[in-house]
Coordinates of C-alpha atoms in Angstrom, one line a residue:
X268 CA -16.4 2.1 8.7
X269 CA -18.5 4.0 6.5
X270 CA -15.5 3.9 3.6
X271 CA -16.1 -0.2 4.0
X272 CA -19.5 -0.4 3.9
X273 CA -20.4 1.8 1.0
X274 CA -17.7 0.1 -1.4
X275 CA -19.2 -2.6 -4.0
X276 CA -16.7 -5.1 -4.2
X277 CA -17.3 -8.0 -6.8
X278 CA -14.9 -10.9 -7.8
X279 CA -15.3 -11.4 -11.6
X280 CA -12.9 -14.5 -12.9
X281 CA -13.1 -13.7 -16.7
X282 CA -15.1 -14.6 -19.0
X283 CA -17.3 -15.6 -16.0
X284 CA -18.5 -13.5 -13.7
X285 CA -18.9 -14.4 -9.5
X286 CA -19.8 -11.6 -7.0
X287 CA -19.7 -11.3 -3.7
X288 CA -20.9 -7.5 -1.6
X289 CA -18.3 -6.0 0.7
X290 CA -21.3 -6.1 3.3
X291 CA -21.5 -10.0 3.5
X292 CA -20.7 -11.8 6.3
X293 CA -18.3 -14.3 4.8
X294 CA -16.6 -13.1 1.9
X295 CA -15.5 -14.9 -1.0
X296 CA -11.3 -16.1 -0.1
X297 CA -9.2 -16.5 -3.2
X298 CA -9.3 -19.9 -4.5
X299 CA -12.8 -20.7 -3.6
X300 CA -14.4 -19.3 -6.8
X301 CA -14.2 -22.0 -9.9
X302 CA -12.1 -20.3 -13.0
X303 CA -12.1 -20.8 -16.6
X304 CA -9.7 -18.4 -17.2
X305 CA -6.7 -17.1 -14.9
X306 CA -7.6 -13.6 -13.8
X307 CA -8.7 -11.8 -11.2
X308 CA -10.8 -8.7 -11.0
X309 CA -12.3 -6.7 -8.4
X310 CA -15.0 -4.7 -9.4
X311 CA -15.5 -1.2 -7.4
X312 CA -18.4 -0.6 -10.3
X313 CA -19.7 2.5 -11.1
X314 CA -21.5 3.3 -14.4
X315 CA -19.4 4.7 -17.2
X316 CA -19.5 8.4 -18.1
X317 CA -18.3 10.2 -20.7
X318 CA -15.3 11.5 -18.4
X319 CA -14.0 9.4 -15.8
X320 CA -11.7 9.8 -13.2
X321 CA -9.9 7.5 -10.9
X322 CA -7.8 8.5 -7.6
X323 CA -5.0 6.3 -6.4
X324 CA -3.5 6.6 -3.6
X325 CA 0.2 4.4 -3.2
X326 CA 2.1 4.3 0.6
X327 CA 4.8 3.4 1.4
X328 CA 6.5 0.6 3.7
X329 CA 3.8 -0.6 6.8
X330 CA 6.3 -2.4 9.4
X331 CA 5.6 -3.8 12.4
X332 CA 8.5 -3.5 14.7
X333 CA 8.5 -4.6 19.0
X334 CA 7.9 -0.6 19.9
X335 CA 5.2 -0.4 17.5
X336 CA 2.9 -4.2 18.9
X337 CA 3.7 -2.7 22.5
X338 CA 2.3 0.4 21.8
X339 CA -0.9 -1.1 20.2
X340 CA -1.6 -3.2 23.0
X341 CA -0.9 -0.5 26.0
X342 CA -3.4 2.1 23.9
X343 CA -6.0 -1.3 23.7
X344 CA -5.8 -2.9 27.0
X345 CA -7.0 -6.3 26.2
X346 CA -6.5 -6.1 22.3
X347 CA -3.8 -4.0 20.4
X348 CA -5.1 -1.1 18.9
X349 CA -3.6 0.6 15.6
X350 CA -6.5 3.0 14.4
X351 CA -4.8 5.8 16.7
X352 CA -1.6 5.2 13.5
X353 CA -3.4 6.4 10.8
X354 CA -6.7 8.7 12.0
X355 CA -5.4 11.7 10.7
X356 CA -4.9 10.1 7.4
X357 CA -8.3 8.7 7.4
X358 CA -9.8 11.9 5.6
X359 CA -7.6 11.8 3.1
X360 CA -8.2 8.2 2.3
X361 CA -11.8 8.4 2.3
X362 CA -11.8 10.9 -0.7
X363 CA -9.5 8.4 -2.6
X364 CA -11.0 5.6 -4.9
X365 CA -8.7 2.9 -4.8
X366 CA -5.7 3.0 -1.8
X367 CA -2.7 0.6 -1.8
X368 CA -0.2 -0.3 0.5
X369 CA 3.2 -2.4 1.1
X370 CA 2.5 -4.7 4.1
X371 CA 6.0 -5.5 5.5
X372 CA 4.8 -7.7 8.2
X373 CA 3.4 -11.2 8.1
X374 CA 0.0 -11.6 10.0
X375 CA 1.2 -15.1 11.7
X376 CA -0.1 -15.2 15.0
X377 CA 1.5 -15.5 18.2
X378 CA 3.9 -14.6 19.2
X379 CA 4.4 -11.6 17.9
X380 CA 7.6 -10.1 17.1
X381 CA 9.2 -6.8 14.7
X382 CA 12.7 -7.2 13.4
X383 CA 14.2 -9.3 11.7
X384 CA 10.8 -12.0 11.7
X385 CA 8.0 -9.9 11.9
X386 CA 4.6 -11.3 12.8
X387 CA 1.9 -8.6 13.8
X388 CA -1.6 -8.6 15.5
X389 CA -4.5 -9.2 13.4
X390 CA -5.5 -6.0 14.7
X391 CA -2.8 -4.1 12.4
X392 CA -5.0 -5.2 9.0
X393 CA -8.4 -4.2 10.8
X394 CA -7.1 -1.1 10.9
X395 CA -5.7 -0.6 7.5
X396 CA -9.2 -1.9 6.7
X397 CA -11.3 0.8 8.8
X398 CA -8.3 3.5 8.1
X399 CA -9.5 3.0 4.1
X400 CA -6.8 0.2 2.6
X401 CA -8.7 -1.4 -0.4
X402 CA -5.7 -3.6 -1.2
X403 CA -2.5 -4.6 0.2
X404 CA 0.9 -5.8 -2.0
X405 CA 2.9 -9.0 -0.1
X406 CA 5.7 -9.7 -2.2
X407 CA 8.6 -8.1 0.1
X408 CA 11.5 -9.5 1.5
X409 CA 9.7 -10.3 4.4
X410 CA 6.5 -12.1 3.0
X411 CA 8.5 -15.7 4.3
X412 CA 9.2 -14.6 7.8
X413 CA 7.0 -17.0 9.1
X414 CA 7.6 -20.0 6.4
X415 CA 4.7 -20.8 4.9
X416 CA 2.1 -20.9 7.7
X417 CA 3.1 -17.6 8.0
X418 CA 2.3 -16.7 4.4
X419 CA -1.0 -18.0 4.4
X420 CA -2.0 -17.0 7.8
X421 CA -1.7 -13.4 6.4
X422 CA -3.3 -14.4 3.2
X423 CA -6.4 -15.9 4.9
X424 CA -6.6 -12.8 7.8
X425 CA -6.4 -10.6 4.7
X426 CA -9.4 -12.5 3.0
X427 CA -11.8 -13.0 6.1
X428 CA -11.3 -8.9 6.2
X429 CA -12.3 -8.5 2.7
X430 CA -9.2 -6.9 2.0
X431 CA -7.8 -7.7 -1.8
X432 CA -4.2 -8.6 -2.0
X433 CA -1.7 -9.7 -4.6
X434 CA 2.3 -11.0 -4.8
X435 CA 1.9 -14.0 -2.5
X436 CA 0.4 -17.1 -3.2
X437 CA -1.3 -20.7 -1.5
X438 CA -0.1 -22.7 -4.5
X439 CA 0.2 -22.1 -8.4
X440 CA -3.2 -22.9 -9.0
X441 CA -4.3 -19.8 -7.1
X442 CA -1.5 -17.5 -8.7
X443 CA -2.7 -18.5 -12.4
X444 CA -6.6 -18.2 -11.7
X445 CA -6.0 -14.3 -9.8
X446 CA -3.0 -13.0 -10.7
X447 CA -2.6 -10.0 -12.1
X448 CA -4.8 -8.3 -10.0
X449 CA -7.5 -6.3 -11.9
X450 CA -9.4 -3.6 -10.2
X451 CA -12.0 -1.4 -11.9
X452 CA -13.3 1.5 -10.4
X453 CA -15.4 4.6 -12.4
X454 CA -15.3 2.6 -15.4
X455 CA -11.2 2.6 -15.5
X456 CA -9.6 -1.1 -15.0
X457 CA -6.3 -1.3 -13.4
X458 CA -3.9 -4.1 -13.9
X459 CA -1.6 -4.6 -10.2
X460 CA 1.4 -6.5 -11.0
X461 CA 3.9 -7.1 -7.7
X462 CA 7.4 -8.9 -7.1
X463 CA 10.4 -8.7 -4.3
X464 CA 14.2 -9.1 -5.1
X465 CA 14.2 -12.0 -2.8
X466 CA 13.1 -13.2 0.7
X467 CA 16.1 -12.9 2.7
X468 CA 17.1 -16.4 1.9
X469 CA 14.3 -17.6 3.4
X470 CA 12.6 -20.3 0.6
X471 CA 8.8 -21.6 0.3
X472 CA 8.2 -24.9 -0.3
X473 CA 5.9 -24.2 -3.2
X474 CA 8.0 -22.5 -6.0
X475 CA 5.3 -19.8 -6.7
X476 CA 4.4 -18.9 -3.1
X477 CA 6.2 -15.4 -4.1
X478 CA 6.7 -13.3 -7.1
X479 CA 10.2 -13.1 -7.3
X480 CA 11.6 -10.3 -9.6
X481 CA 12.4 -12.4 -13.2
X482 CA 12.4 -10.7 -16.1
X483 CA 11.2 -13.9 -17.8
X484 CA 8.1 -13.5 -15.9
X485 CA 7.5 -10.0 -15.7
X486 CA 7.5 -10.2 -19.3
X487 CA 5.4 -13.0 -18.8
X488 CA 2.6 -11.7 -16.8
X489 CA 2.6 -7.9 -18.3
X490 CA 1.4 -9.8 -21.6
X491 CA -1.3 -12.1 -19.2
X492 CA -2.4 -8.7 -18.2
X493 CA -2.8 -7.4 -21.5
X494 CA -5.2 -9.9 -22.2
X495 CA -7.7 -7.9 -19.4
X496 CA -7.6 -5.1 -21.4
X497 CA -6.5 -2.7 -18.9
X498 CA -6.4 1.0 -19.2
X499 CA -3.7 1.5 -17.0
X500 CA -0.7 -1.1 -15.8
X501 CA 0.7 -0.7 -12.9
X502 CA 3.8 -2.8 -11.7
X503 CA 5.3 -2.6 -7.9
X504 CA 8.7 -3.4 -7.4
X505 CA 10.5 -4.5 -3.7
X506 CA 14.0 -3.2 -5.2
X507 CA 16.8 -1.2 -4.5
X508 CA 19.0 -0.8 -1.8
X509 CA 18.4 0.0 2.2
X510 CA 19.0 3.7 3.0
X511 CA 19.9 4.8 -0.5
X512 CA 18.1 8.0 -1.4
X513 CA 19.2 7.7 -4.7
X514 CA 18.0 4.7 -7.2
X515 CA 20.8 2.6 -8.8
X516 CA 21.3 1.4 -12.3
X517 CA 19.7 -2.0 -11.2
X518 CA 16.3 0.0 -10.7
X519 CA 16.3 1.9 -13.7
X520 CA 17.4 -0.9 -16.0
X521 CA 14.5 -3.1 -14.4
X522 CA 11.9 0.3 -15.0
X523 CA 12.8 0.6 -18.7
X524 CA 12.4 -2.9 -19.1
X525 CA 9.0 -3.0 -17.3
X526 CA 8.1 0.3 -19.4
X527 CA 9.1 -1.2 -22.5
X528 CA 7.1 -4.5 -22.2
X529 CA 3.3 -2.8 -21.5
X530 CA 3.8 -1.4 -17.6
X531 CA 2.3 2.3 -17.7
X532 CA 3.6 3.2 -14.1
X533 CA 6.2 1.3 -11.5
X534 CA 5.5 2.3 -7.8
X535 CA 8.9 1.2 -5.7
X536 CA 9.6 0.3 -2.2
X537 CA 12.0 -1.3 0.3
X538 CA 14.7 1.7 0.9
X539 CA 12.8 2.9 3.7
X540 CA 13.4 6.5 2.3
X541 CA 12.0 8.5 -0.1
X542 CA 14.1 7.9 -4.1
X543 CA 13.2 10.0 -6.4
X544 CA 10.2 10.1 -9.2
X545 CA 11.0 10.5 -12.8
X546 CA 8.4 10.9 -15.3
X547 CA 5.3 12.2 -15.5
X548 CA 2.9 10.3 -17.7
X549 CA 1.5 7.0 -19.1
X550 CA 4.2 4.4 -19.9
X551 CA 7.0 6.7 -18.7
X552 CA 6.0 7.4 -14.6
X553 CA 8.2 5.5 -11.7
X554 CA 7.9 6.7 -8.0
X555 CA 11.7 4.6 -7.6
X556 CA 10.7 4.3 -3.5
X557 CA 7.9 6.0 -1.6
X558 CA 10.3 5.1 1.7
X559 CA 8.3 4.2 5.3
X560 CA 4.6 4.6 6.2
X561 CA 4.6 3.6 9.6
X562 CA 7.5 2.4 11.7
X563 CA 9.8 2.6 14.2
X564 CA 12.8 3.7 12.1
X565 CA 14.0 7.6 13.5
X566 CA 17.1 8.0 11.4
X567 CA 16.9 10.8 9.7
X568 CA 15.0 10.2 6.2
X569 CA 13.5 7.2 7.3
X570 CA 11.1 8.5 10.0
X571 CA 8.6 9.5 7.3
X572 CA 7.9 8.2 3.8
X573 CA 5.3 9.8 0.9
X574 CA 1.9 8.9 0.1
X575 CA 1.9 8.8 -4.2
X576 CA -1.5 10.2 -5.3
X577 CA -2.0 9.6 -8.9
X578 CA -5.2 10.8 -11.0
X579 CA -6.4 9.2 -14.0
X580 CA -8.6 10.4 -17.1
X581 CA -10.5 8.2 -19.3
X582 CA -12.8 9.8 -21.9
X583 CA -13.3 8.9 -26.2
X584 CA -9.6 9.7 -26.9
X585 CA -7.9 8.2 -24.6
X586 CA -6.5 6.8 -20.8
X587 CA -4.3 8.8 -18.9
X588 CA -2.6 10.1 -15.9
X589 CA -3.2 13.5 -15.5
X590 CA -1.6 14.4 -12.8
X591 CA 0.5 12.8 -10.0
X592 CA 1.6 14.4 -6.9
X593 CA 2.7 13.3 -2.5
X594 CA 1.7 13.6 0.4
X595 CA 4.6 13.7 3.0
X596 CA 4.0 11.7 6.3
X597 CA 5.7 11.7 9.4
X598 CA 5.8 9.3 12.4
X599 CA 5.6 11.2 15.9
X600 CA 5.8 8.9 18.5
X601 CA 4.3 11.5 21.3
X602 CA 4.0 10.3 25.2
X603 CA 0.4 9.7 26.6
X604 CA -0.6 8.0 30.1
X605 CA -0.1 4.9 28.7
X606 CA 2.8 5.0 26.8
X607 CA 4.5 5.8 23.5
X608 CA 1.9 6.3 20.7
X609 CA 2.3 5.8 17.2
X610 CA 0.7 8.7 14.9
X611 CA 1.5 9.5 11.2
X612 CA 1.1 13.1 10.5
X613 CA 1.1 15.1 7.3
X614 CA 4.6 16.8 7.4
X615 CA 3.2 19.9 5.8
X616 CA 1.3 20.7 8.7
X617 CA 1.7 24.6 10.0
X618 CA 2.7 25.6 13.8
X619 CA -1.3 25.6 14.7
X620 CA -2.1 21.8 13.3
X621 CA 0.9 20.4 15.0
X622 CA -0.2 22.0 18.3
X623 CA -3.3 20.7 18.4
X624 CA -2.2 17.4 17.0
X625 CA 0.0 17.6 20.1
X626 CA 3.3 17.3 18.4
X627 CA 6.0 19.0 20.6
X628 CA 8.4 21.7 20.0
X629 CA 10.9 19.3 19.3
X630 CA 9.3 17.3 17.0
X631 CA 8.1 19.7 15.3
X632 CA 11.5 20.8 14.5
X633 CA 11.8 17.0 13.0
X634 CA 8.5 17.1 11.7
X635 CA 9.8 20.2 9.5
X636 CA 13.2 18.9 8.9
X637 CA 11.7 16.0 7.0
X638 CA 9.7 17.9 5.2
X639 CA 12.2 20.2 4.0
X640 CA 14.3 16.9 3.2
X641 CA 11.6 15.2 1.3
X642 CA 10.5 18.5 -0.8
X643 CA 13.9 19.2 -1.8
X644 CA 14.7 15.7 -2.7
X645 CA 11.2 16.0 -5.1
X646 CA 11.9 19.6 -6.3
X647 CA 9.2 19.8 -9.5
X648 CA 7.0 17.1 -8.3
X649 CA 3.4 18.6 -6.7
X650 CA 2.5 18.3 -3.3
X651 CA -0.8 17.7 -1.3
X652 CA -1.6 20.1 0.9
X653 CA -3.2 18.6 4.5
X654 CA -6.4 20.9 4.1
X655 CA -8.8 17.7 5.8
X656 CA -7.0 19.1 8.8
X657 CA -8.5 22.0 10.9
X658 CA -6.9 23.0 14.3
X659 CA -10.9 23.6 15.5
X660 CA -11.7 20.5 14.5
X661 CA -9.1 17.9 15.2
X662 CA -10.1 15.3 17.8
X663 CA -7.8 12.6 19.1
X664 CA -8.9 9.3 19.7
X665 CA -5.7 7.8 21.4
X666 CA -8.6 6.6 24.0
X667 CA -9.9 2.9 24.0

């Protein structure tokens, strides 16, 4: 919890300013702050150097299938318990200054369910909390799962947590006071921009409830962003096909489009395997699909997914990103006392790391077989290596 508690978080609705500390009790929900002006900003404030530098850390697909809420609950006993998922990530998130993630599940209530209508625990979003999520994209195809209860169940567990979201919507009024999303952090403001294809014909009964993707109004809302005077746009896209390690020419028509009308960088998911990235710099990066973050998919390729680090540089000349680089993950799924348990584990890890991280012979061999998959599949892009993780120090903490 220390990652929570020591971030600033303010609320600043432009050219007005309300702020609210990450530490307070209640925290302010979207749509109770008063608004001249339709923009949201959340302020992670630091004061401005020279030199400043921003980390950013992008995962992939968080889905919430049967397996996965049984598992939670047998490793809680009278709650379900995620924070097993992501504690060897949790290092690695700390460092980061700003980390974003595609939740795939609504946060509905009982009863919960995985595929095809997923509603999970309230428990899975305290954990992306204490795991180090600052912000979490909800326009995907299964943001409607629930109808709209569902929708703004999640929205208002997602608020009462403090954590900031974007791509889903109570009504328009909320959409034009706080969308696009603008974060600052270091002195570097980011604009976060979010749509789905669709819903899988599922339809709200307010119009707005989810950014579909519209040219119209991408267009639209990159020039609303514009007015924030951001240093960096970023726009993330539910596209693509299921499966398809390859992006079509539907995705990279809709990129040059979103490039050529103000976004700096497009961050992709839905796949549920890792497409390639193309580009390397400001106006010109996409990450086409960073494929799954935590599920309960073991086909090969979709057992893993990629956690897109990107660094940006602000100084007299200029804003930029300096470098960009992944992080492969892999699900193991190893057997304790009480069951299956759901762990995501760099897959660069050596022989020693996996051992003590208990991953089995066999997995391992899976482990590595991603790995080799994913790093082939990004040949020329850089790679984070898992150094947070010592074989002397690793401690597990699959135990209520």
């Amino acid at each position: 919890m220390e990652r929570v508690m020591r971030r600033c978080l303010f609320l600043l609705i432009l050219p007005g300013f309300v702020t609210v500390s990450a530490g307070q009790a209640d925290p302010v929900r979207a749509g109770q702050a008063e608004a001249v002006s339709g923009m949201r900003e959340d302020s992670l404030a630091d004061p401005i150097s020279q030199r400043n530098t921003l980390k950013l850390l992008f995962t992939g697909d968080i889905m919430g299938h049967d397996s996965q809420i049984a598992s939670a609950l047998a490793h809680g006993g009278d709650r379900h318990d995620y924070r097993p998922c992501f504690q060897y990530l949790e290092p690695y998130f700390t460092g980061a200054d700003l980390v974003i993630g595609n939740l795939e599940v609504t946060l509905a209530g009982p009863p919960y369910k995985g595929y095809p209508q997923f509603s999970s625990p309230d428990e899975l979003a305290d954990a992306l909390l204490e795991a180090g999520f600052d912000v979490l994209i909800t326009a995907n195809n299964h943001a409607l799962d629930r109808g709209d209860a569902g929708l703004q169940r999640t929205l208002g567990v997602l608020d009462h947590l403090g954590i900031l979201h974007t791509g889903t919507f109570r009504d328009a009024g909320e959409r034009e006071r706080y969308y696009p999303l603008v974060l600052e952090k270091n002195g570097i403001r980011i604009a976060l921009l979010n749509y789905t294809y669709g819903t899988n014909g599922l339809k709200a009964e307010n119009p707005v409830a989810v950014n579909y993707i519209d040219t119209a109004r991408i267009r639209t809302d990159l020039q609303k962003a514009a007015l924030a005077s951001p240093d960096l746009t970023i726009l993330t896209l539910h596209w693509g096909n299921e499966y398809e390690r390859s992006e079509n020419s539907s995705q990279r028509e809709l990129a040059r489009f979103a490039l050529a009308n103000g976004a700096d960088a497009i961050i992709g998911s839905h796949p549920h395997v890792v497409q390639p990235v193309n580009g390397k710099g400001k106006g010109e990066l996409v990450a086409y699909s960073l494929g799954n973050f935590i599920s309960n998919q073991r086909p090969r390729y979709r057992d893993g997914g990629i956690v897109f680090e990107m660094e940006v540089i602000k100084d007299a000349a200029d804003t930029r990103i300096a470098r960009h680089a992944y992080l492969p993950v892999w699900v193991h799924k190893p057997q304790t006392e009480k069951g299956t348990l759901f762990t995501l584990v760099p897959a660069a890890v050596d022989s020693a790391v996996s051992s003590a991280l208990d991953v089995s012979r066999e997995d391992y061999i899976h482990l590595k077989r991603f790995h080799t998959d994913t790093r082939m599949h990004l040949w020329g892009v850089g790679e984070v290596e898992p150094s947070w993780l010592d074989p002397a120090e690793v401690t597990r903490t699959d135990q209520p």
